[in-house]
Amino acid sequence: PLGLSLDGAAEIDAALHLRDGLLGSGSRFEMPREPLSLALLEHRIDGRGEASLLVERGGRTPSVKLRVDLRDGRIRRRQEPEPSIGGAHLEAVISVAELGAKAAEDALIELALHSAEVRDMAVYNAYLPEDAPVSIAGGTAKLVGDMKLTDSSAGGQVLLTTDDIEIVLDDETVTGDLQAEVLIRDGAPNEMRFDITGSSLRFDEFRVHGQAASDDRTHWHARLQLEETEVVWDKPMQLHMNADITVQDTRPFVAMLDNLRGKPSWIDKLLTARDLAGHLRLRIDGDRALIEDAMVSSAKIGVHAKGLAGAGSREGLLLLRWHNLSGAVAIKDGEKQLLLAHGPRDFEAYQ
């Protein structure tokens, strides 16, 4: 089921109960801790593990349960030459209610990832479009989670935490703490397609460093709460995301405009706004990323964005508002141009 396989070599202890030449209830096979590999879906984990197989109901169509406990595991996708996750402790329980032709369809796989470490967060760049304006420069992370999988459903949660992630956005670098709590509501595991509505991303103590200036004050934070969102976890991924956003203030956004020529003084006034909220609609389809609509605002200010990255090109438009003043910033392949005359109209017309 779900591409499951178990590889290893060891002496096996067996306690068999036979009836009419068939395995009976309570029969058990046990393998002591030895080098062991477990493959599931698109991933493989190699480590030291122990396994046991219990016949819960004997007969011609027995019910069985396989338990695997892997320590010091190294996790990689099947096509990857080197593991990207190490130090994994994974427990897996595979239950098959009736061995037979439909055993794969009826199997239930329960996974508990007690600990694991992502050695370099930059490995996740492979899941982004090649020309995406955002990339991960480095950082490590810890992973825990649990999942329940069948041939046609998925559920569970995964928690990723890091306190040193480094993200590059055009000429700017942001560093800080990230917590991603991924809630898996349902899915089609064989397609690596999952409904992650209800998941959240939290950014804490982030700092922005640009070519012309930097903002080193800590404790800037933001939160994305995912509403209706679906992901296909492939390289590159497909993502249809709708999210609510709350941010402490606009410091990172304004710092990214520090090197903008002809910037009017009122743009710096955006720094005074705190406790903003808004939304994000993002679509990633393999080699293309589309910001359909993004906005954070308060009564005094607003930052609104649209953009597209793909096919060797990146472009977008920002609409900035402070009281009754507004302006648009056009971005094309790293170049920025300030449009003050008809900012709102230009933004509304931008497709």
mmCIF file of C-alpha atoms in Angstrom:
data_model
loop_
_atom_site.group_PDB
_atom_site.id
_atom_site.type_symbol
_atom_site.label_atom_id
_atom_site.label_comp_id
_atom_site.label_asym_id
_atom_site.label_seq_id
_atom_site.Cartn_x
_atom_site.Cartn_y
_atom_site.Cartn_z
ATOM 1 C CA PRO A 1 0.000 0.000 0.000
ATOM 2 C CA LEU A 2 1.147 3.538 -0.852
ATOM 3 C CA GLY A 3 4.506 2.291 -2.120
ATOM 4 C CA LEU A 4 5.340 0.748 1.248
ATOM 5 C CA SER A 5 8.414 -1.458 1.472
ATOM 6 C CA LEU A 6 10.693 -2.636 4.275
ATOM 7 C CA ASP A 7 14.318 -3.639 3.629
ATOM 8 C CA GLY A 8 16.773 -5.174 6.055
ATOM 9 C CA ALA A 9 18.506 -8.372 7.062
ATOM 10 C CA ALA A 10 18.342 -9.951 10.534
ATOM 11 C CA GLU A 11 17.473 -13.075 12.413
ATOM 12 C CA ILE A 12 13.736 -13.251 13.040
ATOM 13 C CA ASP A 13 12.121 -14.608 16.167
ATOM 14 C CA ALA A 14 8.802 -16.285 15.476
ATOM 15 C CA ALA A 15 6.015 -17.606 17.673
ATOM 16 C CA LEU A 16 3.511 -19.426 15.469
ATOM 17 C CA HIS A 17 0.055 -20.746 16.178
ATOM 18 C CA LEU A 18 -1.106 -23.092 13.417
ATOM 19 C CA ARG A 19 -4.594 -24.370 12.759
ATOM 20 C CA ASP A 20 -5.413 -26.514 9.748
ATOM 21 C CA GLY A 21 -2.061 -25.519 8.305
ATOM 22 C CA LEU A 22 -2.852 -21.800 8.523
ATOM 23 C CA LEU A 23 -1.459 -19.104 10.787
ATOM 24 C CA GLY A 24 -3.716 -18.523 13.775
ATOM 25 C CA SER A 25 -4.431 -15.519 15.947
ATOM 26 C CA GLY A 26 -1.521 -14.430 18.121
ATOM 27 C CA SER A 27 1.190 -15.595 15.735
ATOM 28 C CA ARG A 28 4.094 -13.158 15.827
ATOM 29 C CA PHE A 29 7.317 -12.394 13.940
ATOM 30 C CA GLU A 30 9.891 -10.099 15.538
ATOM 31 C CA MET A 31 13.088 -8.555 14.178
ATOM 32 C CA PRO A 32 15.583 -7.028 16.653
ATOM 33 C CA ARG A 33 17.109 -3.604 16.066
ATOM 34 C CA GLU A 34 19.297 -3.733 12.962
ATOM 35 C CA PRO A 35 20.006 -1.505 9.923
ATOM 36 C CA LEU A 36 16.592 -1.045 8.337
ATOM 37 C CA SER A 37 14.995 0.977 5.530
ATOM 38 C CA LEU A 38 11.352 1.966 5.227
ATOM 39 C CA ALA A 39 9.961 3.418 1.983
ATOM 40 C CA LEU A 40 6.556 5.070 1.764
ATOM 41 C CA LEU A 41 5.031 7.243 -0.968
ATOM 42 C CA GLU A 42 7.887 9.363 -2.390
ATOM 43 C CA HIS A 43 10.146 9.055 0.643
ATOM 44 C CA ARG A 44 12.662 6.639 2.138
ATOM 45 C CA ILE A 45 14.093 6.532 5.661
ATOM 46 C CA ASP A 46 17.267 4.599 6.488
ATOM 47 C CA GLY A 47 18.300 3.949 10.071
ATOM 48 C CA ARG A 48 18.405 1.348 12.791
ATOM 49 C CA GLY A 49 15.079 -0.224 13.494
ATOM 50 C CA GLU A 50 13.111 -3.056 14.931
ATOM 51 C CA ALA A 51 9.927 -4.539 13.540
ATOM 52 C CA SER A 52 7.197 -6.944 14.567
ATOM 53 C CA LEU A 53 4.306 -8.534 12.688
ATOM 54 C CA LEU A 54 1.265 -9.723 14.641
ATOM 55 C CA VAL A 55 -1.511 -11.899 13.240
ATOM 56 C CA GLU A 56 -4.579 -10.472 14.962
ATOM 57 C CA ARG A 57 -7.020 -12.812 13.241
ATOM 58 C CA GLY A 58 -5.878 -16.021 11.607
ATOM 59 C CA GLY A 59 -7.315 -18.085 8.786
ATOM 60 C CA ARG A 60 -7.318 -17.859 5.020
ATOM 61 C CA THR A 61 -7.733 -14.053 5.009
ATOM 62 C CA PRO A 62 -5.860 -13.020 8.137
ATOM 63 C CA SER A 63 -5.823 -9.604 9.786
ATOM 64 C CA VAL A 64 -2.274 -8.416 10.503
ATOM 65 C CA LYS A 65 -0.493 -5.475 12.088
ATOM 66 C CA LEU A 66 3.113 -4.497 11.332
ATOM 67 C CA ARG A 67 4.986 -2.209 13.749
ATOM 68 C CA VAL A 68 8.274 -0.518 12.857
ATOM 69 C CA ASP A 69 10.418 1.631 15.140
ATOM 70 C CA LEU A 70 13.286 3.484 13.393
ATOM 71 C CA ARG A 71 15.946 5.540 15.186
ATOM 72 C CA ASP A 72 18.783 7.731 13.888
ATOM 73 C CA GLY A 73 16.947 7.837 10.576
ATOM 74 C CA ARG A 74 17.956 9.713 7.438
ATOM 75 C CA ILE A 75 15.042 10.785 5.252
ATOM 76 C CA ARG A 76 15.152 11.595 1.546
ATOM 77 C CA ARG A 77 12.874 11.540 -1.429
ATOM 78 C CA ARG A 78 13.440 8.427 -3.535
ATOM 79 C CA GLN A 79 15.114 10.329 -6.388
ATOM 80 C CA GLU A 80 17.393 12.375 -4.104
ATOM 81 C CA PRO A 81 21.025 11.207 -3.894
ATOM 82 C CA GLU A 82 21.492 12.416 -0.306
ATOM 83 C CA PRO A 83 19.157 12.663 2.697
ATOM 84 C CA SER A 84 17.976 16.151 3.636
ATOM 85 C CA ILE A 85 16.610 15.202 7.071
ATOM 86 C CA GLY A 86 18.572 13.421 9.790
ATOM 87 C CA GLY A 87 18.250 12.301 13.386
ATOM 88 C CA ALA A 88 14.752 10.956 12.760
ATOM 89 C CA HIS A 89 12.826 8.801 15.197
ATOM 90 C CA LEU A 90 9.815 7.363 13.404
ATOM 91 C CA GLU A 91 7.220 4.832 14.483
ATOM 92 C CA ALA A 92 4.957 3.264 11.871
ATOM 93 C CA VAL A 93 1.981 0.973 12.356
ATOM 94 C CA ILE A 94 0.486 -0.692 9.272
ATOM 95 C CA SER A 95 -2.849 -2.417 9.825
ATOM 96 C CA VAL A 96 -4.462 -4.657 7.215
ATOM 97 C CA ALA A 97 -7.944 -5.851 8.107
ATOM 98 C CA GLU A 98 -7.937 -8.652 5.523
ATOM 99 C CA LEU A 99 -4.980 -9.911 3.518
ATOM 100 C CA GLY A 100 -6.023 -10.508 -0.063
ATOM 101 C CA ALA A 101 -6.467 -8.849 -3.421
ATOM 102 C CA LYS A 102 -7.771 -5.594 -1.866
ATOM 103 C CA ALA A 103 -5.340 -5.453 1.034
ATOM 104 C CA ALA A 104 -3.600 -2.319 -0.309
ATOM 105 C CA GLU A 105 -6.906 -0.470 -0.586
ATOM 106 C CA ASP A 106 -7.932 -1.369 2.961
ATOM 107 C CA ALA A 107 -4.589 -0.782 4.712
ATOM 108 C CA LEU A 108 -4.259 1.914 7.379
ATOM 109 C CA ILE A 109 -0.816 3.445 7.925
ATOM 110 C CA GLU A 110 -0.206 5.410 11.127
ATOM 111 C CA LEU A 111 3.000 7.424 11.414
ATOM 112 C CA ALA A 112 4.472 9.174 14.451
ATOM 113 C CA LEU A 113 7.554 11.319 13.820
ATOM 114 C CA HIS A 114 8.901 11.959 17.313
ATOM 115 C CA SER A 115 11.930 13.974 16.192
ATOM 116 C CA ALA A 116 13.907 14.923 13.097
ATOM 117 C CA GLU A 117 16.186 17.738 11.927
ATOM 118 C CA VAL A 118 16.250 19.484 8.569
ATOM 119 C CA ARG A 119 19.952 20.054 7.997
ATOM 120 C CA ASP A 120 19.609 22.896 5.485
ATOM 121 C CA MET A 121 16.316 24.654 4.809
ATOM 122 C CA ALA A 122 17.629 25.578 1.354
ATOM 123 C CA VAL A 123 16.621 22.082 0.179
ATOM 124 C CA TYR A 124 13.044 23.345 0.026
ATOM 125 C CA ASN A 125 13.935 25.707 -2.835
ATOM 126 C CA ALA A 126 13.409 22.685 -5.104
ATOM 127 C CA TYR A 127 9.690 22.906 -4.316
ATOM 128 C CA LEU A 128 9.490 26.545 -5.515
ATOM 129 C CA PRO A 129 9.297 27.719 -9.139
ATOM 130 C CA GLU A 130 12.737 28.272 -10.645
ATOM 131 C CA ASP A 131 12.101 32.005 -11.100
ATOM 132 C CA ALA A 132 10.304 32.617 -7.803
ATOM 133 C CA PRO A 133 11.205 35.982 -6.196
ATOM 134 C CA VAL A 134 11.653 34.236 -2.852
ATOM 135 C CA SER A 135 14.340 31.698 -1.982
ATOM 136 C CA ILE A 136 15.711 30.154 1.198
ATOM 137 C CA ALA A 137 19.398 30.838 1.797
ATOM 138 C CA GLY A 138 19.866 28.656 4.857
ATOM 139 C CA GLY A 139 18.842 27.594 8.321
ATOM 140 C CA THR A 140 18.077 24.391 10.170
ATOM 141 C CA ALA A 141 14.756 23.160 11.540
ATOM 142 C CA LYS A 142 13.193 20.576 13.798
ATOM 143 C CA LEU A 143 10.284 18.385 12.708
ATOM 144 C CA VAL A 144 7.649 16.431 14.629
ATOM 145 C CA GLY A 145 4.275 15.157 13.513
ATOM 146 C CA ASP A 146 1.783 12.364 13.078
ATOM 147 C CA MET A 147 -0.263 11.150 10.143
ATOM 148 C CA LYS A 148 -2.887 8.568 9.258
ATOM 149 C CA LEU A 149 -2.954 7.434 5.637
ATOM 150 C CA THR A 150 -5.121 5.149 3.564
ATOM 151 C CA ASP A 151 -5.222 4.617 -0.175
ATOM 152 C CA SER A 152 -7.802 7.418 -0.508
ATOM 153 C CA SER A 153 -7.469 9.643 2.571
ATOM 154 C CA ALA A 154 -4.997 11.477 4.791
ATOM 155 C CA GLY A 155 -5.038 13.245 8.126
ATOM 156 C CA GLY A 156 -2.653 14.527 10.759
ATOM 157 C CA GLN A 157 -0.326 17.396 11.503
ATOM 158 C CA VAL A 158 3.346 18.320 11.100
ATOM 159 C CA LEU A 159 5.182 21.001 13.083
ATOM 160 C CA LEU A 160 8.358 22.618 11.707
ATOM 161 C CA THR A 161 10.265 25.107 13.878
ATOM 162 C CA THR A 162 13.437 27.037 13.119
ATOM 163 C CA ASP A 163 15.147 29.973 14.812
ATOM 164 C CA ASP A 164 17.703 30.803 12.127
ATOM 165 C CA ILE A 165 15.990 30.737 8.749
ATOM 166 C CA GLU A 166 17.378 33.104 6.106
ATOM 167 C CA ILE A 167 15.067 34.133 3.257
ATOM 168 C CA VAL A 168 16.084 36.157 0.194
ATOM 169 C CA LEU A 169 13.573 38.424 -1.545
ATOM 170 C CA ASP A 170 15.152 40.170 -4.557
ATOM 171 C CA ASP A 171 17.948 42.323 -3.049
ATOM 172 C CA GLU A 172 16.727 41.925 0.537
ATOM 173 C CA THR A 173 17.471 39.278 3.134
ATOM 174 C CA VAL A 174 15.219 38.536 6.103
ATOM 175 C CA THR A 175 16.269 36.374 9.027
ATOM 176 C CA GLY A 176 14.404 35.121 12.064
ATOM 177 C CA ASP A 177 12.262 32.420 13.600
ATOM 178 C CA LEU A 178 9.642 30.455 11.682
ATOM 179 C CA GLN A 179 7.013 28.062 12.942
ATOM 180 C CA ALA A 180 4.932 26.169 10.386
ATOM 181 C CA GLU A 181 2.056 24.127 11.788
ATOM 182 C CA VAL A 182 0.695 22.065 8.910
ATOM 183 C CA LEU A 183 -2.747 20.590 9.499
ATOM 184 C CA ILE A 184 -3.624 17.799 7.062
ATOM 185 C CA ARG A 185 -7.398 17.610 6.829
ATOM 186 C CA ASP A 186 -7.640 15.144 3.940
ATOM 187 C CA GLY A 187 -5.868 14.178 0.772
ATOM 188 C CA ALA A 188 -4.977 11.732 -1.959
ATOM 189 C CA PRO A 189 -1.635 10.288 -0.746
ATOM 190 C CA ASN A 190 -0.766 8.505 -4.002
ATOM 191 C CA GLU A 191 -0.885 11.901 -5.753
ATOM 192 C CA MET A 192 0.844 13.687 -2.820
ATOM 193 C CA ARG A 193 -2.178 16.020 -2.841
ATOM 194 C CA PHE A 194 -3.287 17.338 0.563
ATOM 195 C CA ASP A 195 -5.904 19.698 1.943
ATOM 196 C CA ILE A 196 -4.006 21.843 4.480
ATOM 197 C CA THR A 197 -6.802 24.268 5.320
ATOM 198 C CA GLY A 198 -6.385 25.478 8.895
ATOM 199 C CA SER A 199 -2.572 25.408 8.826
ATOM 200 C CA SER A 200 -0.580 28.413 10.031
ATOM 201 C CA LEU A 201 2.794 30.120 9.544
ATOM 202 C CA ARG A 202 4.246 32.332 12.255
ATOM 203 C CA PHE A 203 7.262 34.620 11.781
ATOM 204 C CA ASP A 204 8.978 35.970 14.909
ATOM 205 C CA GLU A 205 11.988 38.205 15.618
ATOM 206 C CA PHE A 206 12.522 38.838 11.924
ATOM 207 C CA ARG A 207 15.058 41.373 10.675
ATOM 208 C CA VAL A 208 15.333 42.896 7.194
ATOM 209 C CA HIS A 209 18.703 43.684 5.576
ATOM 210 C CA GLY A 210 18.828 45.643 2.319
ATOM 211 C CA GLN A 211 21.404 47.225 0.057
ATOM 212 C CA ALA A 212 20.744 50.742 1.283
ATOM 213 C CA ALA A 213 19.621 50.146 4.867
ATOM 214 C CA SER A 214 18.659 47.491 7.308
ATOM 215 C CA ASP A 215 16.221 47.059 10.142
ATOM 216 C CA ASP A 216 17.891 45.138 12.934
ATOM 217 C CA ARG A 217 15.244 45.608 15.598
ATOM 218 C CA THR A 218 13.988 42.245 16.735
ATOM 219 C CA HIS A 219 10.540 41.050 17.670
ATOM 220 C CA TRP A 220 8.828 41.880 14.396
ATOM 221 C CA HIS A 221 6.216 39.207 13.879
ATOM 222 C CA ALA A 222 3.551 38.129 11.427
ATOM 223 C CA ARG A 223 1.082 35.280 11.115
ATOM 224 C CA LEU A 224 -0.607 33.591 8.170
ATOM 225 C CA GLN A 225 -3.713 31.575 8.891
ATOM 226 C CA LEU A 226 -4.534 29.381 5.905
ATOM 227 C CA GLU A 227 -8.124 29.232 4.830
ATOM 228 C CA GLU A 228 -9.069 27.053 1.847
ATOM 229 C CA THR A 229 -5.671 25.689 0.732
ATOM 230 C CA GLU A 230 -4.509 22.640 -1.223
ATOM 231 C CA VAL A 231 -0.962 21.545 -2.018
ATOM 232 C CA VAL A 232 0.618 18.908 -4.245
ATOM 233 C CA TRP A 233 3.957 18.208 -2.542
ATOM 234 C CA ASP A 234 6.148 17.738 -5.592
ATOM 235 C CA LYS A 235 9.194 19.446 -7.137
ATOM 236 C CA PRO A 236 8.137 22.097 -7.899
ATOM 237 C CA MET A 237 4.943 22.086 -5.880
ATOM 238 C CA GLN A 238 1.436 23.105 -6.809
ATOM 239 C CA LEU A 239 -0.279 25.340 -4.275
ATOM 240 C CA HIS A 240 -3.631 27.075 -4.224
ATOM 241 C CA MET A 241 -3.667 29.162 -1.040
ATOM 242 C CA ASN A 242 -6.034 31.604 0.586
ATOM 243 C CA ALA A 243 -4.786 33.058 3.869
ATOM 244 C CA ASP A 244 -5.568 35.725 6.440
ATOM 245 C CA ILE A 245 -2.558 37.821 7.496
ATOM 246 C CA THR A 246 -1.756 39.782 10.643
ATOM 247 C CA VAL A 247 1.514 41.723 11.014
ATOM 248 C CA GLN A 248 2.976 43.752 13.849
ATOM 249 C CA ASP A 249 3.941 46.706 11.636
ATOM 250 C CA THR A 250 5.180 47.613 8.174
ATOM 251 C CA ARG A 251 8.935 47.823 8.890
ATOM 252 C CA PRO A 252 10.013 44.960 6.603
ATOM 253 C CA PHE A 253 7.877 46.223 3.709
ATOM 254 C CA VAL A 254 9.235 49.768 3.962
ATOM 255 C CA ALA A 255 12.831 48.572 4.377
ATOM 256 C CA MET A 256 12.487 46.815 1.036
ATOM 257 C CA LEU A 257 11.838 50.237 -0.570
ATOM 258 C CA ASP A 258 14.870 51.960 0.965
ATOM 259 C CA ASN A 259 16.776 51.877 -2.314
ATOM 260 C CA LEU A 260 13.835 53.192 -4.374
ATOM 261 C CA ARG A 261 14.745 56.378 -6.276
ATOM 262 C CA GLY A 262 12.425 59.375 -5.973
ATOM 263 C CA LYS A 263 10.643 57.982 -2.951
ATOM 264 C CA PRO A 264 8.429 60.643 -1.319
ATOM 265 C CA SER A 265 8.838 61.269 2.402
ATOM 266 C CA TRP A 266 5.324 60.068 3.256
ATOM 267 C CA ILE A 267 6.319 56.479 2.460
ATOM 268 C CA ASP A 268 8.507 56.523 5.581
ATOM 269 C CA LYS A 269 5.376 57.442 7.547
ATOM 270 C CA LEU A 270 4.181 53.906 6.909
ATOM 271 C CA LEU A 271 6.613 52.884 9.658
ATOM 272 C CA THR A 272 4.321 54.397 12.277
ATOM 273 C CA ALA A 273 1.470 51.955 11.593
ATOM 274 C CA ARG A 274 1.057 48.933 13.842
ATOM 275 C CA ASP A 275 -1.209 45.897 14.075
ATOM 276 C CA LEU A 276 -2.200 45.486 10.442
ATOM 277 C CA ALA A 277 -4.353 42.751 8.958
ATOM 278 C CA GLY A 278 -5.186 41.553 5.501
ATOM 279 C CA HIS A 279 -5.254 38.590 3.150
ATOM 280 C CA LEU A 280 -3.218 36.678 0.579
ATOM 281 C CA ARG A 281 -4.322 34.699 -2.470
ATOM 282 C CA LEU A 282 -1.373 32.791 -3.945
ATOM 283 C CA ARG A 283 -1.256 30.207 -6.720
ATOM 284 C CA ILE A 284 1.824 28.154 -7.598
ATOM 285 C CA ASP A 285 1.498 25.876 -10.611
ATOM 286 C CA GLY A 286 4.811 24.139 -11.025
ATOM 287 C CA ASP A 287 7.015 26.654 -12.823
ATOM 288 C CA ARG A 288 4.843 29.727 -12.167
ATOM 289 C CA ALA A 289 3.918 31.689 -9.040
ATOM 290 C CA LEU A 290 1.014 34.139 -9.138
ATOM 291 C CA ILE A 291 0.074 36.560 -6.361
ATOM 292 C CA GLU A 292 -3.552 37.067 -7.284
ATOM 293 C CA ASP A 293 -4.158 39.501 -4.442
ATOM 294 C CA ALA A 294 -2.235 40.441 -1.293
ATOM 295 C CA MET A 295 -3.035 43.221 1.147
ATOM 296 C CA VAL A 296 -2.322 44.457 4.674
ATOM 297 C CA SER A 297 -3.914 47.637 5.973
ATOM 298 C CA SER A 298 -5.177 49.699 8.879
ATOM 299 C CA ALA A 299 -7.293 52.849 9.048
ATOM 300 C CA LYS A 300 -4.264 55.007 8.153
ATOM 301 C CA ILE A 301 -2.193 52.959 5.728
ATOM 302 C CA GLY A 302 -2.350 50.134 3.232
ATOM 303 C CA VAL A 303 0.040 47.936 1.242
ATOM 304 C CA HIS A 304 -1.519 46.072 -1.681
ATOM 305 C CA ALA A 305 0.310 43.764 -4.124
ATOM 306 C CA LYS A 306 -0.103 41.677 -7.273
ATOM 307 C CA GLY A 307 2.629 39.811 -9.087
ATOM 308 C CA LEU A 308 3.771 36.996 -11.355
ATOM 309 C CA ALA A 309 7.008 35.006 -11.546
ATOM 310 C CA GLY A 310 7.754 32.427 -14.215
ATOM 311 C CA ALA A 311 9.295 31.705 -17.611
ATOM 312 C CA GLY A 312 12.458 33.659 -16.796
ATOM 313 C CA SER A 313 10.617 36.828 -15.801
ATOM 314 C CA ARG A 314 9.313 38.452 -12.630
ATOM 315 C CA GLU A 315 6.961 41.379 -12.398
ATOM 316 C CA GLY A 316 4.545 42.951 -9.948
ATOM 317 C CA LEU A 317 2.860 46.081 -8.712
ATOM 318 C CA LEU A 318 2.654 47.496 -5.184
ATOM 319 C CA LEU A 319 0.037 50.039 -4.147
ATOM 320 C CA LEU A 320 0.988 52.102 -1.081
ATOM 321 C CA ARG A 321 -1.476 54.299 0.807
ATOM 322 C CA TRP A 322 -0.987 56.741 3.696
ATOM 323 C CA HIS A 323 -4.170 58.625 4.604
ATOM 324 C CA ASN A 324 -5.256 60.220 1.289
ATOM 325 C CA LEU A 325 -1.848 59.876 -0.370
ATOM 326 C CA SER A 326 -1.048 56.922 -2.590
ATOM 327 C CA GLY A 327 1.456 55.673 -5.094
ATOM 328 C CA ALA A 328 2.305 52.519 -6.997
ATOM 329 C CA VAL A 329 5.653 50.797 -7.390
ATOM 330 C CA ALA A 330 6.136 48.769 -10.571
ATOM 331 C CA ILE A 331 8.646 45.911 -10.320
ATOM 332 C CA LYS A 332 10.103 44.198 -13.383
ATOM 333 C CA ASP A 333 13.000 41.728 -13.116
ATOM 334 C CA GLY A 334 14.458 43.484 -10.076
ATOM 335 C CA GLU A 335 14.009 47.058 -11.362
ATOM 336 C CA LYS A 336 11.631 49.307 -9.416
ATOM 337 C CA GLN A 337 9.769 52.351 -10.720
ATOM 338 C CA LEU A 338 7.635 54.722 -8.663
ATOM 339 C CA LEU A 339 4.283 55.738 -10.192
ATOM 340 C CA LEU A 340 2.702 58.607 -8.251
ATOM 341 C CA ALA A 341 0.216 60.115 -10.687
ATOM 342 C CA HIS A 342 -2.393 57.382 -10.974
ATOM 343 C CA GLY A 343 -1.389 54.724 -8.428
ATOM 344 C CA PRO A 344 -4.831 53.284 -7.558
ATOM 345 C CA ARG A 345 -5.959 53.321 -11.191
ATOM 346 C CA ASP A 346 -2.764 51.643 -12.375
ATOM 347 C CA PHE A 347 -3.111 48.977 -9.693
ATOM 348 C CA GLU A 348 -6.742 48.285 -10.506
ATOM 349 C CA ALA A 349 -5.898 47.873 -14.198
ATOM 350 C CA TYR A 350 -2.893 45.631 -13.576
ATOM 351 C CA GLN A 351 -3.491 42.010 -14.568
#
